[in-house]
C-alpha positions as protocol buffer text, in pm:
chain_id: "A"
residue {
  index: 1
  type: UNK
  ca { x: 1433 y: -2877 z: 677 }
}
residue {
  index: 2
  type: UNK
  ca { x: 1531 y: -3158 z: 914 }
}
residue {
  index: 3
  type: UNK
  ca { x: 1781 y: -3053 z: 1182 }
}
residue {
  index: 4
  type: UNK
  ca { x: 2116 y: -3226 z: 1184 }
}
residue {
  index: 5
  type: UNK
  ca { x: 2417 y: -3240 z: 1417 }
}
residue {
  index: 6
  type: UNK
  ca { x: 2772 y: -3290 z: 1293 }
}
residue {
  index: 7
  type: UNK
  ca { x: 3116 y: -3376 z: 1426 }
}
residue {
  index: 8
  type: UNK
  ca { x: 3410 y: -3249 z: 1217 }
}
residue {
  index: 9
  type: UNK
  ca { x: 3725 y: -3463 z: 1224 }
}
residue {
  index: 10
  type: UNK
  ca { x: 4042 y: -3331 z: 1059 }
}
residue {
  index: 11
  type: UNK
  ca { x: 4390 y: -3256 z: 1185 }
}
residue {
  index: 12
  type: UNK
  ca { x: 4392 y: -2917 z: 1006 }
}
residue {
  index: 13
  type: UNK
  ca { x: 4216 y: -2651 z: 1221 }
}
residue {
  index: 14
  type: UNK
  ca { x: 4174 y: -2414 z: 928 }
}
residue {
  index: 15
  type: UNK
  ca { x: 4001 y: -2681 z: 724 }
}
residue {
  index: 16
  type: UNK
  ca { x: 3766 y: -2755 z: 1013 }
}
residue {
  index: 17
  type: UNK
  ca { x: 3687 y: -2384 z: 1035 }
}
residue {
  index: 18
  type: UNK
  ca { x: 3611 y: -2370 z: 663 }
}
residue {
  index: 19
  type: UNK
  ca { x: 3386 y: -2675 z: 683 }
}
residue {
  index: 20
  type: UNK
  ca { x: 3203 y: -2530 z: 984 }
}
residue {
  index: 21
  type: UNK
  ca { x: 3137 y: -2204 z: 799 }
}
residue {
  index: 22
  type: UNK
  ca { x: 3007 y: -2384 z: 490 }
}
residue {
  index: 23
  type: UNK
  ca { x: 2790 y: -2630 z: 678 }
}
residue {
  index: 24
  type: UNK
  ca { x: 2642 y: -2396 z: 938 }
}
residue {
  index: 25
  type: UNK
  ca { x: 2537 y: -2151 z: 667 }
}
residue {
  index: 26
  type: UNK
  ca { x: 2259 y: -2402 z: 597 }
}
residue {
  index: 27
  type: UNK
  ca { x: 1939 y: -2396 z: 801 }
}
residue {
  index: 28
  type: UNK
  ca { x: 1912 y: -2671 z: 1059 }
}
residue {
  index: 29
  type: UNK
  ca { x: 2279 y: -2775 z: 1045 }
}
residue {
  index: 30
  type: UNK
  ca { x: 2475 y: -2753 z: 1370 }
}
residue {
  index: 31
  type: UNK
  ca { x: 2837 y: -2852 z: 1430 }
}
residue {
  index: 32
  type: UNK
  ca { x: 2849 y: -2983 z: 1788 }
}
residue {
  index: 33
  type: UNK
  ca { x: 3214 y: -3084 z: 1802 }
}
residue {
  index: 34
  type: UNK
  ca { x: 3556 y: -3089 z: 1636 }
}
residue {
  index: 35
  type: UNK
  ca { x: 3836 y: -3344 z: 1661 }
}
residue {
  index: 36
  type: UNK
  ca { x: 4191 y: -3350 z: 1529 }
}
residue {
  index: 37
  type: UNK
  ca { x: 4271 y: -3718 z: 1587 }
}
residue {
  index: 38
  type: UNK
  ca { x: 4101 y: -4053 z: 1546 }
}
residue {
  index: 39
  type: UNK
  ca { x: 4110 y: -4112 z: 1920 }
}
residue {
  index: 40
  type: UNK
  ca { x: 3934 y: -3784 z: 1989 }
}
residue {
  index: 41
  type: UNK
  ca { x: 3682 y: -3855 z: 1712 }
}
residue {
  index: 42
  type: UNK
  ca { x: 3596 y: -4186 z: 1877 }
}
residue {
  index: 43
  type: UNK
  ca { x: 3558 y: -4027 z: 2221 }
}
residue {
  index: 44
  type: UNK
  ca { x: 3347 y: -3734 z: 2102 }
}
residue {
  index: 45
  type: UNK
  ca { x: 3122 y: -3955 z: 1888 }
}
residue {
  index: 46
  type: UNK
  ca { x: 3042 y: -4165 z: 2195 }
}
residue {
  index: 47
  type: UNK
  ca { x: 2979 y: -3856 z: 2410 }
}
residue {
  index: 48
  type: UNK
  ca { x: 2801 y: -3623 z: 2167 }
}
residue {
  index: 49
  type: UNK
  ca { x: 2620 y: -3876 z: 1944 }
}
residue {
  index: 50
  type: UNK
  ca { x: 2619 y: -3662 z: 1627 }
}
residue {
  index: 51
  type: UNK
  ca { x: 2397 y: -3756 z: 1335 }
}
residue {
  index: 52
  type: UNK
  ca { x: 2693 y: -3750 z: 1096 }
}
residue {
  index: 53
  type: UNK
  ca { x: 3070 y: -3756 z: 1143 }
}
residue {
  index: 54
  type: UNK
  ca { x: 3277 y: -3595 z: 866 }
}
residue {
  index: 55
  type: UNK
  ca { x: 3597 y: -3797 z: 891 }
}
residue {
  index: 56
  type: UNK
  ca { x: 3940 y: -3729 z: 745 }
}
residue {
  index: 57
  type: UNK
  ca { x: 4160 y: -4031 z: 668 }
}
residue {
  index: 58
  type: UNK
  ca { x: 4520 y: -3927 z: 731 }
}
residue {
  index: 59
  type: UNK
  ca { x: 4570 y: -3811 z: 1088 }
}
residue {
  index: 60
  type: UNK
  ca { x: 4840 y: -3866 z: 1351 }
}
residue {
  index: 61
  type: UNK
  ca { x: 4787 y: -4174 z: 1567 }
}
residue {
  index: 62
  type: UNK
  ca { x: 4463 y: -4355 z: 1487 }
}
residue {
  index: 63
  type: UNK
  ca { x: 4363 y: -4283 z: 1126 }
}
residue {
  index: 64
  type: UNK
  ca { x: 4011 y: -4216 z: 1004 }
}
residue {
  index: 65
  type: UNK
  ca { x: 3953 y: -4568 z: 876 }
}
residue {
  index: 66
  type: UNK
  ca { x: 4034 y: -4728 z: 1210 }
}
residue {
  index: 67
  type: UNK
  ca { x: 3826 y: -4465 z: 1390 }
}
residue {
  index: 68
  type: UNK
  ca { x: 3537 y: -4543 z: 1156 }
}
residue {
  index: 69
  type: UNK
  ca { x: 3573 y: -4917 z: 1221 }
}
residue {
  index: 70
  type: UNK
  ca { x: 3562 y: -4863 z: 1597 }
}
residue {
  index: 71
  type: UNK
  ca { x: 3267 y: -4623 z: 1586 }
}
residue {
  index: 72
  type: UNK
  ca { x: 3063 y: -4859 z: 1368 }
}
residue {
  index: 73
  type: UNK
  ca { x: 3171 y: -5159 z: 1576 }
}
residue {
  index: 74
  type: UNK
  ca { x: 3051 y: -4988 z: 1892 }
}
residue {
  index: 75
  type: UNK
  ca { x: 2695 y: -4989 z: 1761 }
}
residue {
  index: 76
  type: UNK
  ca { x: 2683 y: -4610 z: 1735 }
}
residue {
  index: 77
  type: UNK
  ca { x: 2397 y: -4470 z: 1527 }
}
residue {
  index: 78
  type: UNK
  ca { x: 2620 y: -4188 z: 1401 }
}
residue {
  index: 79
  type: UNK
  ca { x: 2688 y: -4220 z: 1029 }
}
residue {
  index: 80
  type: UNK
  ca { x: 3036 y: -4166 z: 890 }
}
residue {
  index: 81
  type: UNK
  ca { x: 3116 y: -3966 z: 576 }
}
residue {
  index: 82
  type: UNK
  ca { x: 3481 y: -3986 z: 474 }
}
residue {
  index: 83
  type: UNK
  ca { x: 3609 y: -3660 z: 328 }
}
residue {
  index: 84
  type: UNK
  ca { x: 3966 y: -3679 z: 201 }
}
residue {
  index: 85
  type: UNK
  ca { x: 4216 y: -3520 z: -37 }
}
residue {
  index: 86
  type: UNK
  ca { x: 4346 y: -3858 z: -155 }
}
residue {
  index: 87
  type: UNK
  ca { x: 4155 y: -4057 z: -417 }
}
residue {
  index: 88
  type: UNK
  ca { x: 4327 y: -4386 z: -336 }
}
residue {
  index: 89
  type: UNK
  ca { x: 4171 y: -4731 z: -351 }
}
residue {
  index: 90
  type: UNK
  ca { x: 4328 y: -4835 z: -21 }
}
residue {
  index: 91
  type: UNK
  ca { x: 4145 y: -4548 z: 148 }
}
residue {
  index: 92
  type: UNK
  ca { x: 3810 y: -4574 z: -30 }
}
residue {
  index: 93
  type: UNK
  ca { x: 3775 y: -4952 z: -7 }
}
residue {
  index: 94
  type: UNK
  ca { x: 3908 y: -4954 z: 348 }
}
residue {
  index: 95
  type: UNK
  ca { x: 3660 y: -4687 z: 455 }
}
residue {
  index: 96
  type: UNK
  ca { x: 3361 y: -4862 z: 299 }
}
residue {
  index: 97
  type: UNK
  ca { x: 3462 y: -5199 z: 445 }
}
residue {
  index: 98
  type: UNK
  ca { x: 3496 y: -5028 z: 784 }
}
residue {
  index: 99
  type: UNK
  ca { x: 3132 y: -4919 z: 762 }
}
residue {
  index: 100
  type: UNK
  ca { x: 3147 y: -4563 z: 630 }
}
residue {
  index: 101
  type: UNK
  ca { x: 2830 y: -4445 z: 457 }
}
residue {
  index: 102
  type: UNK
  ca { x: 3020 y: -4243 z: 202 }
}
residue {
  index: 103
  type: UNK
  ca { x: 3355 y: -4146 z: 56 }
}
residue {
  index: 104
  type: UNK
  ca { x: 3405 y: -3807 z: -109 }
}
residue {
  index: 105
  type: UNK
  ca { x: 3695 y: -3583 z: -207 }
}
residue {
  index: 106
  type: UNK
  ca { x: 3750 y: -3247 z: -40 }
}
residue {
  index: 107
  type: UNK
  ca { x: 3742 y: -3057 z: -369 }
}
residue {
  index: 108
  type: UNK
  ca { x: 3367 y: -3103 z: -417 }
}
residue {
  index: 109
  type: UNK
  ca { x: 3147 y: -2790 z: -436 }
}
residue {
  index: 110
  type: UNK
  ca { x: 2989 y: -2671 z: -109 }
}
residue {
  index: 111
  type: UNK
  ca { x: 2637 y: -2739 z: -238 }
}
residue {
  index: 112
  type: UNK
  ca { x: 2733 y: -3099 z: -313 }
}
residue {
  index: 113
  type: UNK
  ca { x: 2882 y: -3137 z: 34 }
}
residue {
  index: 114
  type: UNK
  ca { x: 2565 y: -3035 z: 215 }
}
residue {
  index: 115
  type: UNK
  ca { x: 2358 y: -3259 z: -14 }
}
residue {
  index: 116
  type: UNK
  ca { x: 2590 y: -3548 z: 62 }
}
residue {
  index: 117
  type: UNK
  ca { x: 2572 y: -3493 z: 437 }
}
residue {
  index: 118
  type: UNK
  ca { x: 2193 y: -3481 z: 429 }
}
residue {
  index: 119
  type: UNK
  ca { x: 2181 y: -3798 z: 216 }
}
residue {
  index: 120
  type: UNK
  ca { x: 2400 y: -3981 z: 465 }
}
residue {
  index: 121
  type: UNK
  ca { x: 2188 y: -3857 z: 754 }
}
residue {
  index: 122
  type: UNK
  ca { x: 1875 y: -3996 z: 587 }
}
residue {
  index: 123
  type: UNK
  ca { x: 2032 y: -4339 z: 544 }
}
residue {
  index: 124
  type: UNK
  ca { x: 2148 y: -4313 z: 185 }
}
residue {
  index: 125
  type: UNK
  ca { x: 2506 y: -4354 z: 69 }
}
residue {
  index: 126
  type: UNK
  ca { x: 2732 y: -4121 z: -128 }
}
residue {
  index: 127
  type: UNK
  ca { x: 3046 y: -4229 z: -307 }
}
residue {
  index: 128
  type: UNK
  ca { x: 3254 y: -4026 z: -550 }
}
residue {
  index: 129
  type: UNK
  ca { x: 3173 y: -4149 z: -905 }
}
residue {
  index: 130
  type: UNK
  ca { x: 3538 y: -4229 z: -978 }
}
residue {
  index: 131
  type: UNK
  ca { x: 3548 y: -4453 z: -670 }
}
residue {
  index: 132
  type: UNK
  ca { x: 3217 y: -4619 z: -766 }
}
residue {
  index: 133
  type: UNK
  ca { x: 3352 y: -4721 z: -1106 }
}
residue {
  index: 134
  type: UNK
  ca { x: 3665 y: -4874 z: -955 }
}
residue {
  index: 135
  type: UNK
  ca { x: 3462 y: -5043 z: -683 }
}
residue {
  index: 136
  type: UNK
  ca { x: 3247 y: -5217 z: -942 }
}
residue {
  index: 137
  type: UNK
  ca { x: 3554 y: -5323 z: -1139 }
}
residue {
  index: 138
  type: UNK
  ca { x: 3706 y: -5464 z: -821 }
}
residue {
  index: 139
  type: UNK
  ca { x: 3399 y: -5675 z: -747 }
}
residue {
  index: 140
  type: UNK
  ca { x: 3323 y: -5785 z: -1104 }
}
residue {
  index: 141
  type: UNK
  ca { x: 3566 y: -6080 z: -1095 }
}
residue {
  index: 142
  type: UNK
  ca { x: 3396 y: -6216 z: -784 }
}
residue {
  index: 143
  type: UNK
  ca { x: 3054 y: -6250 z: -945 }
}
residue {
  index: 144
  type: UNK
  ca { x: 2908 y: -6595 z: -1021 }
}
residue {
  index: 145
  type: UNK
  ca { x: 2974 y: -6728 z: -1372 }
}
residue {
  index: 146
  type: UNK
  ca { x: 2630 y: -6756 z: -1541 }
}
residue {
  index: 147
  type: UNK
  ca { x: 2753 y: -7062 z: -1737 }
}
residue {
  index: 148
  type: UNK
  ca { x: 2851 y: -7249 z: -1423 }
}
residue {
  index: 149
  type: UNK
  ca { x: 2651 y: -7353 z: -1115 }
}
residue {
  index: 150
  type: UNK
  ca { x: 2676 y: -7078 z: -856 }
}
residue {
  index: 151
  type: UNK
  ca { x: 2691 y: -7084 z: -482 }
}
residue {
  index: 152
  type: UNK
  ca { x: 2360 y: -7118 z: -296 }
}
residue {
  index: 153
  type: UNK
  ca { x: 2175 y: -6790 z: -247 }
}
residue {
  index: 154
  type: UNK
  ca { x: 2232 y: -6611 z: 81 }
}
residue {
  index: 155
  type: UNK
  ca { x: 1976 y: -6758 z: 324 }
}
residue {
  index: 156
  type: UNK
  ca { x: 1906 y: -6408 z: 453 }
}
residue {
  index: 157
  type: UNK
  ca { x: 1716 y: -6339 z: 128 }
}
residue {
  index: 158
  type: UNK
  ca { x: 1444 y: -6577 z: 247 }
}
residue {
  index: 159
  type: UNK
  ca { x: 1363 y: -6326 z: 522 }
}
residue {
  index: 160
  type: UNK
  ca { x: 1237 y: -6077 z: 263 }
}
residue {
  index: 161
  type: UNK
  ca { x: 883 y: -6052 z: 133 }
}
residue {
  index: 162
  type: UNK
  ca { x: 834 y: -6043 z: -245 }
}
residue {
  index: 163
  type: UNK
  ca { x: 786 y: -5667 z: -230 }
}
residue {
  index: 164
  type: UNK
  ca { x: 1104 y: -5621 z: -24 }
}
residue {
  index: 165
  type: UNK
  ca { x: 1298 y: -5835 z: -271 }
}
residue {
  index: 166
  type: UNK
  ca { x: 1173 y: -5614 z: -554 }
}
residue {
  index: 167
  type: UNK
  ca { x: 1278 y: -5299 z: -370 }
}
residue {
  index: 168
  type: UNK
  ca { x: 1615 y: -5456 z: -285 }
}
residue {
  index: 169
  type: UNK
  ca { x: 1688 y: -5496 z: -656 }
}
residue {
  index: 170
  type: UNK
  ca { x: 1606 y: -5130 z: -718 }
}
residue {
  index: 171
  type: UNK
  ca { x: 1826 y: -5025 z: -424 }
}
residue {
  index: 172
  type: UNK
  ca { x: 2110 y: -5228 z: -575 }
}
residue {
  index: 173
  type: UNK
  ca { x: 2066 y: -5035 z: -899 }
}
residue {
  index: 174
  type: UNK
  ca { x: 2136 y: -4715 z: -707 }
}
residue {
  index: 175
  type: UNK
  ca { x: 1782 y: -4575 z: -718 }
}
residue {
  index: 176
  type: UNK
  ca { x: 1672 y: -4326 z: -452 }
}
residue {
  index: 177
  type: UNK
  ca { x: 1359 y: -4379 z: -243 }
}
residue {
  index: 178
  type: UNK
  ca { x: 1171 y: -4134 z: -465 }
}
residue {
  index: 179
  type: UNK
  ca { x: 1279 y: -4316 z: -782 }
}
residue {
  index: 180
  type: UNK
  ca { x: 1184 y: -4653 z: -633 }
}
residue {
  index: 181
  type: UNK
  ca { x: 844 y: -4516 z: -529 }
}
residue {
  index: 182
  type: UNK
  ca { x: 781 y: -4405 z: -886 }
}
residue {
  index: 183
  type: UNK
  ca { x: 898 y: -4741 z: -1023 }
}
residue {
  index: 184
  type: UNK
  ca { x: 680 y: -4959 z: -795 }
}
residue {
  index: 185
  type: UNK
  ca { x: 388 y: -4715 z: -753 }
}
residue {
  index: 186
  type: UNK
  ca { x: 412 y: -4671 z: -379 }
}
residue {
  index: 187
  type: UNK
  ca { x: 431 y: -4368 z: -153 }
}
residue {
  index: 188
  type: UNK
  ca { x: 788 y: -4260 z: -81 }
}
residue {
  index: 189
  type: UNK
  ca { x: 725 y: -4299 z: 294 }
}
residue {
  index: 190
  type: UNK
  ca { x: 619 y: -4659 z: 234 }
}
residue {
  index: 191
  type: UNK
  ca { x: 934 y: -4727 z: 36 }
}
residue {
  index: 192
  type: UNK
  ca { x: 1142 y: -4579 z: 316 }
}
residue {
  index: 193
  type: UNK
  ca { x: 977 y: -4819 z: 562 }
}
residue {
  index: 194
  type: UNK
  ca { x: 1056 y: -5112 z: 334 }
}
residue {
  index: 195
  type: UNK
  ca { x: 1419 y: -4997 z: 303 }
}
residue {
  index: 196
  type: UNK
  ca { x: 1459 y: -4987 z: 680 }
}
residue {
  index: 197
  type: UNK
  ca { x: 1318 y: -5339 z: 710 }
}
residue {
  index: 198
  type: UNK
  ca { x: 1540 y: -5470 z: 429 }
}
residue {
  index: 199
  type: UNK
  ca { x: 1854 y: -5333 z: 592 }
}
residue {
  index: 200
  type: UNK
  ca { x: 1754 y: -5489 z: 925 }
}
residue {
  index: 201
  type: UNK
  ca { x: 1668 y: -5830 z: 777 }
}
residue {
  index: 202
  type: UNK
  ca { x: 1988 y: -5849 z: 572 }
}
residue {
  index: 203
  type: UNK
  ca { x: 2195 y: -5711 z: 860 }
}
residue {
  index: 204
  type: UNK
  ca { x: 2333 y: -5433 z: 642 }
}
residue {
  index: 205
  type: UNK
  ca { x: 2409 y: -5078 z: 752 }
}
residue {
  index: 206
  type: UNK
  ca { x: 2323 y: -4870 z: 444 }
}
residue {
  index: 207
  type: UNK
  ca { x: 2296 y: -4853 z: 66 }
}
residue {
  index: 208
  type: UNK
  ca { x: 2670 y: -4889 z: 6 }
}
residue {
  index: 209
  type: UNK
  ca { x: 2660 y: -5228 z: 174 }
}
residue {
  index: 210
  type: UNK
  ca { x: 2343 y: -5319 z: -19 }
}
residue {
  index: 211
  type: UNK
  ca { x: 2519 y: -5264 z: -353 }
}
residue {
  index: 212
  type: UNK
  ca { x: 2830 y: -5456 z: -248 }
}
residue {
  index: 213
  type: UNK
  ca { x: 2609 y: -5737 z: -114 }
}
residue {
  index: 214
  type: UNK
  ca { x: 2403 y: -5750 z: -436 }
}
residue {
  index: 215
  type: UNK
  ca { x: 2715 y: -5777 z: -651 }
}
residue {
  index: 216
  type: UNK
  ca { x: 2877 y: -6038 z: -427 }
}
residue {
  index: 217
  type: UNK
  ca { x: 2580 y: -6276 z: -442 }
}
residue {
  index: 218
  type: UNK
  ca { x: 2508 y: -6212 z: -811 }
}
residue {
  index: 219
  type: UNK
  ca { x: 2180 y: -6020 z: -786 }
}
residue {
  index: 220
  type: UNK
  ca { x: 2327 y: -5748 z: -1010 }
}
residue {
  index: 221
  type: UNK
  ca { x: 2560 y: -5800 z: -1306 }
}
residue {
  index: 222
  type: UNK
  ca { x: 2822 y: -5552 z: -1437 }
}
residue {
  index: 223
  type: UNK
  ca { x: 2641 y: -5501 z: -1769 }
}
residue {
  index: 224
  type: UNK
  ca { x: 2333 y: -5367 z: -1593 }
}
residue {
  index: 225
  type: UNK
  ca { x: 2274 y: -5006 z: -1489 }
}
residue {
  index: 226
  type: UNK
  ca { x: 2565 y: -4923 z: -1254 }
}
residue {
  index: 227
  type: UNK
  ca { x: 2488 y: -4756 z: -924 }
}
residue {
  index: 228
  type: UNK
  ca { x: 2629 y: -4405 z: -899 }
}
residue {
  index: 229
  type: UNK
  ca { x: 2623 y: -4232 z: -565 }
}
residue {
  index: 230
  type: UNK
  ca { x: 2690 y: -3862 z: -545 }
}
């Protein structure tokens, strides 16, 4: 099992303790820091460089969304997983726009939490299904009308090879690397390499941004298989 370092960010010490106990009961998982404010989360992320930051939203001073925006904007390679009690659109959309790689509710089972953290570490995205459905609804009205001339395609698409374009479409459907490998008859490691190149060429951070991007430019339509993360 791949080793992983975590930073826990929540203003409730007891909750941080519970998360630490759950997470460190798994082989290879190590919590290297805890923070109770957004400011401290930002400082510790820069100093400790954790693989994943579990970030609460509502905290005194700088909230988790602003802390996420600053961490991502700094160029940090740490990935952010928002973990909150509040299933509110203003939080979920704000977190994803800020660059978070996932948004989950705190009432999820422990086994789902560790799976989500490992997915985020590997470059995938995890979003609570209820949030995913609302996210797609929110973007549906922005899609090109098939009966009217659309906007020109994003010029960044021209950077992709035909194989990368094919894999991009599967990523936008919400398929995992293993599922894509089965679909296109490639080794999973090869698919992973393609995914890394696609993200770099399109200047996108992770799979959440790929799905939003695909819907915004009309690569995926609402009546097709919806992407479900987590």
